[in-house]
Amino acid sequence: MSSAQIASKAVKQLDPEDIIVLKGLEKTLTRFESIPIEALKRITKLDAGKIEFRLGRLNAFGFVMKSQFGYTLVSSGLDALALHSLVRRGLISGMGRSIGMGKESDVYEVISDAGEKAVIKFYRIGRISFRATRLKRSYSKPDAHNQWLEINIEAARKEEEGLVRALAAGVTTPKFIARDRHAVLMSEVEGLMLHRCRKEDIENPRELLKKILENTRTAYLKAKIINGDLSEYNILFDGEKPWIIDWPQYVNPDHPNASEILERDVENILGYFERKFGEKIDQRKALEYAKGEKKSL
Ligand SMILES: Nc1ncnc2c1ncn2[C@@H]1O[C@H](COP(=O)(O)OP(=O)(O)OP(=O)(O)O)[C@@H](O)[C@H]1O
Ligand SMILES: [Mg+2]
């Protein structure tokens, strides 16, 4: 089971005091590698006996890790806090199947209170290296070792901004629903990653390519953002429209490398369509179109 699945199973069994202790550990995460019971007493205002009892439960759920010096929050504990909060806000009621697991994120289908399907994306940047670091370290030093928390929250914030700006400008992208910590909740696209589509799934590849470039142009001109990771892996096709996803690395047109980044996005897409479908559009023309220097393709 993945860390988020463990969290979703356990989240329903958490008591208010479990949450208080988890939040206490979260607060100190970037300051301490491992937090002693004494410090937790101050933060949570609970007595040592209660804290130990709660830590025992949290340890059994896999939300904290114990060392000789104390306890630290691990990523499934952070998942639990995010899920707990989204459940309390009445936004989700259950977690479904995993729909994407990569280096930087885990994506799941979720069910809303109203019974509708949505998607939750948990950021996991640095998952491997941070785990290795944690195993090597022992005692609490206020340095960069637990930065994974902030880095992942920042990525989720950035994705939120990207989604909201792109959608408001008319880009075909999932609808942002909510964010909590490192988790982004958005509408589900009923489509297949472009890279997974077979040739016969796409009736008119040239039309599809044009629609992708049109979205790139809308994002650039109206939302004033460049996706920055545009490729066949970040486009979903629903049989009709291309959906642009995955925005945490977006840049504004006044970014010092904006030109190169936009050029790379356009190049990736043109290259893919040429390789897979033999569809060719001149790169210079496509770029001028994306930047609004040309009215049509
Ligand atoms: N709103 C959505 N609706 C449907 N599927 C989605 C949605 N968002 C993400 N996915 C699925 O999850 C996969 C990963 O999502 P995304 O590209 O946003 O994350 P990522 O950070 O690129 O993950 P990875 O590290 O695997 O590259 C997508 O390729 C897609 O299959
Ligand atoms: Mg992606």
mmCIF file of C-alpha atoms and ligand atoms in Angstrom:
data_model
loop_
_atom_site.group_PDB
_atom_site.id
_atom_site.type_symbol
_atom_site.label_atom_id
_atom_site.label_comp_id
_atom_site.label_asym_id
_atom_site.label_seq_id
_atom_site.Cartn_x
_atom_site.Cartn_y
_atom_site.Cartn_z
ATOM 1 C CA MET A 1 0.000 0.000 0.000
ATOM 2 C CA SER A 2 1.223 3.500 -0.763
ATOM 3 C CA SER A 3 1.685 6.160 1.865
ATOM 4 C CA ALA A 4 -1.506 7.973 0.853
ATOM 5 C CA GLN A 5 -3.537 4.755 0.896
ATOM 6 C CA ILE A 6 -2.258 3.963 4.379
ATOM 7 C CA ALA A 7 -3.231 7.479 5.411
ATOM 8 C CA SER A 8 -6.714 7.273 3.922
ATOM 9 C CA LYS A 9 -7.423 3.972 5.696
ATOM 10 C CA ALA A 10 -6.321 5.323 9.047
ATOM 11 C CA VAL A 11 -7.695 8.829 8.789
ATOM 12 C CA LYS A 12 -11.172 7.759 9.853
ATOM 13 C CA GLN A 13 -9.771 6.264 13.055
ATOM 14 C CA LEU A 14 -7.895 9.349 14.180
ATOM 15 C CA ASP A 15 -9.053 11.067 17.392
ATOM 16 C CA PRO A 16 -8.727 14.812 17.999
ATOM 17 C CA GLU A 17 -5.687 14.230 20.235
ATOM 18 C CA ASP A 18 -3.958 12.219 17.504
ATOM 19 C CA ILE A 19 -4.402 15.227 15.245
ATOM 20 C CA ILE A 20 -3.049 17.605 17.893
ATOM 21 C CA VAL A 21 0.105 15.521 18.233
ATOM 22 C CA LEU A 22 0.510 15.163 14.449
ATOM 23 C CA LYS A 23 0.177 18.931 14.035
ATOM 24 C CA GLY A 24 2.720 19.457 16.821
ATOM 25 C CA LEU A 25 5.182 17.283 14.927
ATOM 26 C CA GLU A 26 4.392 19.105 11.686
ATOM 27 C CA LYS A 27 5.115 22.487 13.241
ATOM 28 C CA THR A 28 8.572 21.467 14.348
ATOM 29 C CA LEU A 29 9.480 19.430 11.304
ATOM 30 C CA THR A 30 11.838 21.933 9.739
ATOM 31 C CA ARG A 31 13.477 22.778 13.049
ATOM 32 C CA PHE A 32 14.113 19.309 14.417
ATOM 33 C CA GLU A 33 15.024 16.041 12.821
ATOM 34 C CA SER A 34 13.464 14.277 15.756
ATOM 35 C CA ILE A 35 11.391 15.897 18.447
ATOM 36 C CA PRO A 36 11.576 14.828 22.106
ATOM 37 C CA ILE A 37 8.419 14.274 24.212
ATOM 38 C CA GLU A 38 9.355 17.285 26.369
ATOM 39 C CA ALA A 39 9.122 19.653 23.412
ATOM 40 C CA LEU A 40 5.845 18.078 22.300
ATOM 41 C CA LYS A 41 4.424 18.701 25.769
ATOM 42 C CA ARG A 42 4.993 22.414 25.337
ATOM 43 C CA ILE A 43 3.513 22.539 21.871
ATOM 44 C CA THR A 44 0.467 20.340 22.372
ATOM 45 C CA LYS A 45 -0.295 21.187 26.037
ATOM 46 C CA LEU A 46 -0.952 17.475 26.580
ATOM 47 C CA ASP A 47 0.735 15.491 29.361
ATOM 48 C CA ALA A 48 3.530 13.030 28.689
ATOM 49 C CA GLY A 49 1.336 9.971 29.215
ATOM 50 C CA LYS A 50 -1.198 11.087 26.644
ATOM 51 C CA ILE A 51 1.473 12.075 24.177
ATOM 52 C CA GLU A 52 3.185 8.713 24.453
ATOM 53 C CA PHE A 53 -0.094 6.924 23.955
ATOM 54 C CA ARG A 54 -0.872 9.006 20.867
ATOM 55 C CA LEU A 55 2.629 8.561 19.463
ATOM 56 C CA GLY A 56 2.266 4.810 19.895
ATOM 57 C CA ARG A 57 -0.893 4.852 17.801
ATOM 58 C CA LEU A 58 0.592 7.179 15.197
ATOM 59 C CA ASN A 59 3.634 4.951 14.971
ATOM 60 C CA ALA A 60 1.424 1.910 14.402
ATOM 61 C CA PHE A 61 -0.392 3.779 11.592
ATOM 62 C CA GLY A 62 2.986 4.559 10.021
ATOM 63 C CA PHE A 63 2.618 8.342 10.405
ATOM 64 C CA VAL A 64 5.668 8.950 12.587
ATOM 65 C CA MET A 65 9.116 7.520 12.915
ATOM 66 C CA LYS A 66 10.821 6.877 16.222
ATOM 67 C CA SER A 67 14.487 7.393 16.913
ATOM 68 C CA GLN A 68 16.447 7.320 20.130
ATOM 69 C CA PHE A 69 15.869 11.069 20.516
ATOM 70 C CA GLY A 70 12.199 11.336 19.779
ATOM 71 C CA TYR A 71 9.730 11.300 16.930
ATOM 72 C CA THR A 72 9.431 12.777 13.485
ATOM 73 C CA LEU A 73 6.580 13.114 11.021
ATOM 74 C CA VAL A 74 6.915 11.104 7.808
ATOM 75 C CA SER A 75 5.148 11.686 4.507
ATOM 76 C CA SER A 76 2.152 9.440 5.208
ATOM 77 C CA GLY A 77 1.593 11.496 8.383
ATOM 78 C CA LEU A 78 1.503 14.622 6.280
ATOM 79 C CA ASP A 79 -0.875 12.870 3.850
ATOM 80 C CA ALA A 80 -3.097 12.027 6.824
ATOM 81 C CA LEU A 81 -3.201 15.665 7.952
ATOM 82 C CA ALA A 82 -4.099 16.840 4.450
ATOM 83 C CA LEU A 83 -6.775 14.169 3.990
ATOM 84 C CA HIS A 84 -8.200 14.790 7.441
ATOM 85 C CA SER A 85 -8.567 18.466 6.673
ATOM 86 C CA LEU A 86 -10.151 17.903 3.240
ATOM 87 C CA VAL A 87 -12.616 15.429 4.766
ATOM 88 C CA ARG A 88 -13.531 17.940 7.477
ATOM 89 C CA ARG A 89 -14.058 20.633 4.876
ATOM 90 C CA GLY A 90 -16.622 18.313 3.289
ATOM 91 C CA LEU A 91 -14.639 18.049 0.070
ATOM 92 C CA ILE A 92 -13.845 14.356 -0.066
ATOM 93 C CA SER A 93 -15.339 11.267 1.456
ATOM 94 C CA GLY A 94 -13.190 8.436 0.177
ATOM 95 C CA MET A 95 -10.102 7.561 -1.771
ATOM 96 C CA GLY A 96 -10.220 5.398 -4.879
ATOM 97 C CA ARG A 97 -7.726 3.891 -7.266
ATOM 98 C CA SER A 98 -4.246 5.138 -7.938
ATOM 99 C CA ILE A 99 -4.088 6.803 -11.365
ATOM 100 C CA GLY A 100 -0.521 7.969 -11.515
ATOM 101 C CA MET A 101 2.551 7.384 -9.452
ATOM 102 C CA GLY A 102 5.758 9.053 -10.446
ATOM 103 C CA LYS A 103 8.933 10.547 -9.135
ATOM 104 C CA GLU A 104 7.308 13.752 -7.990
ATOM 105 C CA SER A 105 3.727 12.963 -7.207
ATOM 106 C CA ASP A 106 1.104 10.338 -6.415
ATOM 107 C CA VAL A 107 -2.287 10.858 -8.014
ATOM 108 C CA TYR A 108 -5.514 9.166 -6.889
ATOM 109 C CA GLU A 109 -9.135 9.231 -7.763
ATOM 110 C CA VAL A 110 -11.261 10.456 -4.851
ATOM 111 C CA ILE A 111 -14.971 10.630 -4.179
ATOM 112 C CA SER A 112 -16.555 13.854 -3.030
ATOM 113 C CA ASP A 113 -19.259 14.063 -0.385
ATOM 114 C CA ALA A 114 -21.711 14.523 -3.228
ATOM 115 C CA GLY A 115 -20.527 11.213 -4.705
ATOM 116 C CA GLU A 116 -18.657 12.832 -7.579
ATOM 117 C CA LYS A 117 -15.237 11.757 -8.762
ATOM 118 C CA ALA A 118 -12.256 14.064 -8.462
ATOM 119 C CA VAL A 119 -8.481 13.720 -8.412
ATOM 120 C CA ILE A 120 -6.008 14.346 -5.628
ATOM 121 C CA LYS A 121 -2.332 14.903 -6.313
ATOM 122 C CA PHE A 122 0.140 14.536 -3.445
ATOM 123 C CA TYR A 123 3.532 16.072 -4.053
ATOM 124 C CA ARG A 124 6.501 13.798 -3.313
ATOM 125 C CA ILE A 125 9.499 15.818 -4.424
ATOM 126 C CA GLY A 126 12.696 14.411 -3.001
ATOM 127 C CA ARG A 127 11.014 11.265 -1.747
ATOM 128 C CA ILE A 128 14.000 9.032 -2.368
ATOM 129 C CA SER A 129 16.818 11.324 -1.311
ATOM 130 C CA PHE A 130 15.025 12.590 1.772
ATOM 131 C CA ARG A 131 14.410 9.075 2.983
ATOM 132 C CA ALA A 132 18.081 8.246 2.581
ATOM 133 C CA THR A 133 19.030 11.412 4.456
ATOM 134 C CA ARG A 134 16.656 10.596 7.271
ATOM 135 C CA LEU A 135 18.130 7.168 7.785
ATOM 136 C CA LYS A 136 21.619 8.576 8.079
ATOM 137 C CA ARG A 137 20.825 11.379 10.486
ATOM 138 C CA SER A 138 20.311 11.012 14.142
ATOM 139 C CA TYR A 139 19.861 14.097 16.207
ATOM 140 C CA SER A 140 18.028 17.295 15.699
ATOM 141 C CA LYS A 141 19.902 20.014 13.950
ATOM 142 C CA PRO A 142 18.137 23.001 12.488
ATOM 143 C CA ASP A 143 19.407 22.607 8.949
ATOM 144 C CA ALA A 144 17.886 21.771 5.633
ATOM 145 C CA HIS A 145 17.088 18.085 6.129
ATOM 146 C CA ASN A 146 13.335 18.340 6.504
ATOM 147 C CA GLN A 147 12.826 20.861 3.754
ATOM 148 C CA TRP A 148 10.748 18.280 1.879
ATOM 149 C CA LEU A 149 7.692 19.574 3.681
ATOM 150 C CA GLU A 150 8.116 23.174 2.497
ATOM 151 C CA ILE A 151 9.254 22.187 -0.967
ATOM 152 C CA ASN A 152 6.206 20.009 -1.524
ATOM 153 C CA ILE A 153 3.782 22.561 -0.098
ATOM 154 C CA GLU A 154 5.335 25.187 -2.368
ATOM 155 C CA ALA A 155 4.933 22.946 -5.429
ATOM 156 C CA ALA A 156 1.262 22.380 -4.584
ATOM 157 C CA ARG A 157 0.749 26.146 -4.152
ATOM 158 C CA LYS A 158 2.337 26.772 -7.492
ATOM 159 C CA GLU A 159 0.158 24.131 -9.151
ATOM 160 C CA GLU A 160 -2.902 25.763 -7.597
ATOM 161 C CA GLU A 161 -1.914 29.132 -9.065
ATOM 162 C CA GLY A 162 -1.176 27.635 -12.468
ATOM 163 C CA LEU A 163 -4.481 25.768 -12.625
ATOM 164 C CA VAL A 164 -6.515 28.767 -11.503
ATOM 165 C CA ARG A 165 -4.835 31.204 -13.870
ATOM 166 C CA ALA A 166 -4.952 28.847 -16.843
ATOM 167 C CA LEU A 167 -8.592 27.938 -16.349
ATOM 168 C CA ALA A 168 -9.672 31.555 -15.884
ATOM 169 C CA ALA A 169 -8.033 32.400 -19.206
ATOM 170 C CA GLY A 170 -9.884 29.617 -20.997
ATOM 171 C CA VAL A 171 -7.183 26.935 -21.173
ATOM 172 C CA THR A 172 -8.579 23.403 -21.161
ATOM 173 C CA THR A 173 -7.249 22.223 -17.821
ATOM 174 C CA PRO A 174 -8.734 20.537 -14.723
ATOM 175 C CA LYS A 175 -10.772 22.719 -12.401
ATOM 176 C CA PHE A 176 -8.991 23.493 -9.157
ATOM 177 C CA ILE A 177 -11.127 22.508 -6.157
ATOM 178 C CA ALA A 178 -8.897 22.898 -3.112
ATOM 179 C CA ARG A 179 -5.401 22.586 -1.733
ATOM 180 C CA ASP A 180 -4.285 21.408 1.649
ATOM 181 C CA ARG A 181 -0.595 21.368 2.484
ATOM 182 C CA HIS A 182 1.108 19.348 -0.302
ATOM 183 C CA ALA A 183 -2.112 18.002 -1.805
ATOM 184 C CA VAL A 184 -4.091 19.490 -4.688
ATOM 185 C CA LEU A 185 -7.693 18.473 -5.303
ATOM 186 C CA MET A 186 -8.988 19.010 -8.840
ATOM 187 C CA SER A 187 -11.634 17.782 -11.237
ATOM 188 C CA GLU A 188 -10.981 14.521 -13.009
ATOM 189 C CA VAL A 189 -10.358 14.418 -16.729
ATOM 190 C CA GLU A 190 -11.835 11.377 -18.414
ATOM 191 C CA GLY A 191 -9.030 10.950 -20.841
ATOM 192 C CA LEU A 192 -5.852 9.132 -21.696
ATOM 193 C CA MET A 193 -2.328 10.502 -21.508
ATOM 194 C CA LEU A 194 -1.389 11.466 -25.062
ATOM 195 C CA HIS A 195 1.729 9.310 -24.884
ATOM 196 C CA ARG A 196 -0.527 6.274 -24.241
ATOM 197 C CA CYS A 197 -2.932 6.961 -27.101
ATOM 198 C CA ARG A 198 -2.581 4.664 -30.080
ATOM 199 C CA LYS A 199 -2.543 6.132 -33.569
ATOM 200 C CA GLU A 200 -6.037 4.808 -34.234
ATOM 201 C CA ASP A 201 -7.374 6.621 -31.121
ATOM 202 C CA ILE A 202 -6.716 9.950 -32.798
ATOM 203 C CA GLU A 203 -8.801 10.644 -35.819
ATOM 204 C CA ASN A 204 -7.399 14.028 -36.736
ATOM 205 C CA PRO A 205 -3.919 14.517 -35.271
ATOM 206 C CA ARG A 206 -3.346 17.841 -37.026
ATOM 207 C CA GLU A 207 -6.494 19.301 -35.465
ATOM 208 C CA LEU A 208 -5.364 18.020 -32.067
ATOM 209 C CA LEU A 209 -1.910 19.539 -32.477
ATOM 210 C CA LYS A 210 -3.495 22.869 -33.387
ATOM 211 C CA LYS A 211 -5.712 22.742 -30.323
ATOM 212 C CA ILE A 212 -2.675 22.128 -28.122
ATOM 213 C CA LEU A 213 -0.898 25.116 -29.639
ATOM 214 C CA GLU A 214 -4.037 27.184 -29.219
ATOM 215 C CA ASN A 215 -4.050 26.331 -25.504
ATOM 216 C CA THR A 216 -0.386 27.267 -25.274
ATOM 217 C CA ARG A 217 -1.186 30.603 -26.892
ATOM 218 C CA THR A 218 -4.155 31.265 -24.599
ATOM 219 C CA ALA A 219 -2.007 30.433 -21.561
ATOM 220 C CA TYR A 220 0.733 32.776 -22.759
ATOM 221 C CA LEU A 221 -1.395 35.689 -23.895
ATOM 222 C CA LYS A 222 -4.303 35.637 -21.463
ATOM 223 C CA ALA A 223 -3.081 33.807 -18.349
ATOM 224 C CA LYS A 224 0.480 35.028 -18.870
ATOM 225 C CA ILE A 225 1.943 31.640 -18.051
ATOM 226 C CA ILE A 226 4.085 29.078 -19.809
ATOM 227 C CA ASN A 227 3.589 25.494 -18.658
ATOM 228 C CA GLY A 228 7.295 24.702 -18.808
ATOM 229 C CA ASP A 229 6.851 20.913 -18.947
ATOM 230 C CA LEU A 230 4.575 20.533 -21.916
ATOM 231 C CA SER A 231 4.863 17.142 -23.550
ATOM 232 C CA GLU A 232 2.823 14.077 -24.473
ATOM 233 C CA TYR A 233 3.079 13.087 -20.789
ATOM 234 C CA ASN A 234 1.268 16.183 -19.543
ATOM 235 C CA ILE A 235 -1.590 16.217 -22.004
ATOM 236 C CA LEU A 236 -4.700 14.078 -21.613
ATOM 237 C CA PHE A 237 -6.941 13.397 -24.605
ATOM 238 C CA ASP A 238 -10.642 12.765 -24.035
ATOM 239 C CA GLY A 239 -11.451 11.844 -27.630
ATOM 240 C CA GLU A 240 -12.227 15.442 -28.480
ATOM 241 C CA LYS A 241 -10.079 17.949 -26.611
ATOM 242 C CA PRO A 242 -6.532 18.015 -25.283
ATOM 243 C CA TRP A 243 -6.300 18.774 -21.546
ATOM 244 C CA ILE A 244 -3.131 20.431 -20.301
ATOM 245 C CA ILE A 245 -2.128 19.261 -16.811
ATOM 246 C CA ASP A 246 0.808 19.535 -14.381
ATOM 247 C CA TRP A 247 1.569 23.221 -13.758
ATOM 248 C CA PRO A 248 3.935 23.489 -10.752
ATOM 249 C CA GLN A 249 6.908 24.555 -12.880
ATOM 250 C CA TYR A 250 5.073 27.227 -14.840
ATOM 251 C CA VAL A 251 6.857 30.539 -15.496
ATOM 252 C CA ASN A 252 5.660 34.021 -16.368
ATOM 253 C CA PRO A 253 6.582 35.595 -19.712
ATOM 254 C CA ASP A 254 8.950 37.990 -17.915
ATOM 255 C CA HIS A 255 11.021 35.102 -16.515
ATOM 256 C CA PRO A 256 14.624 35.454 -17.739
ATOM 257 C CA ASN A 257 14.404 32.101 -19.559
ATOM 258 C CA ALA A 258 10.792 32.463 -20.695
ATOM 259 C CA SER A 259 11.697 32.401 -24.375
ATOM 260 C CA GLU A 260 13.687 29.201 -24.171
ATOM 261 C CA ILE A 261 11.078 27.558 -21.969
ATOM 262 C CA LEU A 262 8.230 28.371 -24.362
ATOM 263 C CA GLU A 263 10.363 27.259 -27.277
ATOM 264 C CA ARG A 264 11.070 23.937 -25.577
ATOM 265 C CA ASP A 265 7.370 23.384 -24.846
ATOM 266 C CA VAL A 266 6.453 24.046 -28.468
ATOM 267 C CA GLU A 267 9.353 21.967 -29.751
ATOM 268 C CA ASN A 268 8.354 18.998 -27.573
ATOM 269 C CA ILE A 269 4.846 18.968 -28.959
ATOM 270 C CA LEU A 270 5.830 19.536 -32.575
ATOM 271 C CA GLY A 271 8.475 16.823 -32.311
ATOM 272 C CA TYR A 272 6.027 14.340 -30.861
ATOM 273 C CA PHE A 273 3.405 14.903 -33.566
ATOM 274 C CA GLU A 274 5.986 14.684 -36.289
ATOM 275 C CA ARG A 275 7.482 11.443 -34.958
ATOM 276 C CA LYS A 276 4.214 9.728 -34.186
ATOM 277 C CA PHE A 277 1.847 11.029 -36.882
ATOM 278 C CA GLY A 278 4.072 12.576 -39.498
ATOM 279 C CA GLU A 279 2.311 15.911 -38.884
ATOM 280 C CA LYS A 280 4.605 18.866 -39.358
ATOM 281 C CA ILE A 281 4.137 22.503 -38.444
ATOM 282 C CA ASP A 282 6.972 24.956 -38.860
ATOM 283 C CA GLN A 283 8.494 25.666 -35.454
ATOM 284 C CA ARG A 284 9.042 29.373 -36.044
ATOM 285 C CA LYS A 285 5.436 29.806 -37.148
ATOM 286 C CA ALA A 286 4.132 27.842 -34.179
ATOM 287 C CA LEU A 287 6.193 29.969 -31.781
ATOM 288 C CA GLU A 288 5.047 33.224 -33.314
ATOM 289 C CA TYR A 289 1.487 31.990 -33.062
ATOM 290 C CA ALA A 290 1.938 31.008 -29.396
ATOM 291 C CA LYS A 291 3.364 34.438 -28.605
ATOM 292 C CA GLY A 292 0.550 36.223 -30.379
ATOM 293 C CA GLU A 293 2.846 37.628 -33.088
ATOM 294 C CA LYS A 294 0.780 35.767 -35.673
ATOM 295 C CA LYS A 295 -3.013 35.454 -35.772
ATOM 296 C CA SER A 296 -3.259 31.919 -37.100
ATOM 297 C CA LEU A 297 -1.146 28.868 -37.744
HETATM 298 N N1 LIG B 1 -7.041 15.931 -13.270
HETATM 299 C C1 LIG B 1 -6.650 14.720 -13.671
HETATM 300 N N2 LIG B 1 -7.544 13.881 -14.224
HETATM 301 C C2 LIG B 1 -7.176 12.653 -14.624
HETATM 302 N N3 LIG B 1 -5.926 12.159 -14.508
HETATM 303 C C3 LIG B 1 -4.988 12.939 -13.973
HETATM 304 C C4 LIG B 1 -5.293 14.267 -13.527
HETATM 305 N N4 LIG B 1 -4.156 14.811 -13.015
HETATM 306 C C5 LIG B 1 -3.198 13.874 -13.145
HETATM 307 N N5 LIG B 1 -3.667 12.747 -13.721
HETATM 308 C C6 LIG B 1 -2.917 11.500 -14.005
HETATM 309 O O1 LIG B 1 -1.796 11.409 -13.147
HETATM 310 C C7 LIG B 1 -0.587 11.447 -13.896
HETATM 311 C C8 LIG B 1 0.464 12.285 -13.165
HETATM 312 O O2 LIG B 1 -0.018 13.593 -13.023
HETATM 313 P P1 LIG B 1 0.906 14.849 -13.266
HETATM 314 O O3 LIG B 1 1.495 14.809 -14.625
HETATM 315 O O4 LIG B 1 0.112 16.032 -12.873
HETATM 316 O O5 LIG B 1 2.005 14.593 -12.150
HETATM 317 P P2 LIG B 1 3.620 14.442 -12.257
HETATM 318 O O6 LIG B 1 4.189 15.262 -11.198
HETATM 319 O O7 LIG B 1 4.043 14.624 -13.656
HETATM 320 O O8 LIG B 1 3.878 13.010 -11.875
HETATM 321 P P3 LIG B 1 5.160 12.212 -12.381
HETATM 322 O O9 LIG B 1 6.176 12.423 -11.345
HETATM 323 O O10 LIG B 1 4.581 10.847 -12.487
HETATM 324 O O11 LIG B 1 5.595 12.755 -13.709
HETATM 325 C C9 LIG B 1 -0.986 12.021 -15.246
HETATM 326 O O12 LIG B 1 -0.170 11.596 -16.283
HETATM 327 C C10 LIG B 1 -2.392 11.506 -15.412
HETATM 328 O O13 LIG B 1 -2.392 10.189 -15.917
HETATM 329 MG MG MG B 2 3.374 15.041 -15.376
#
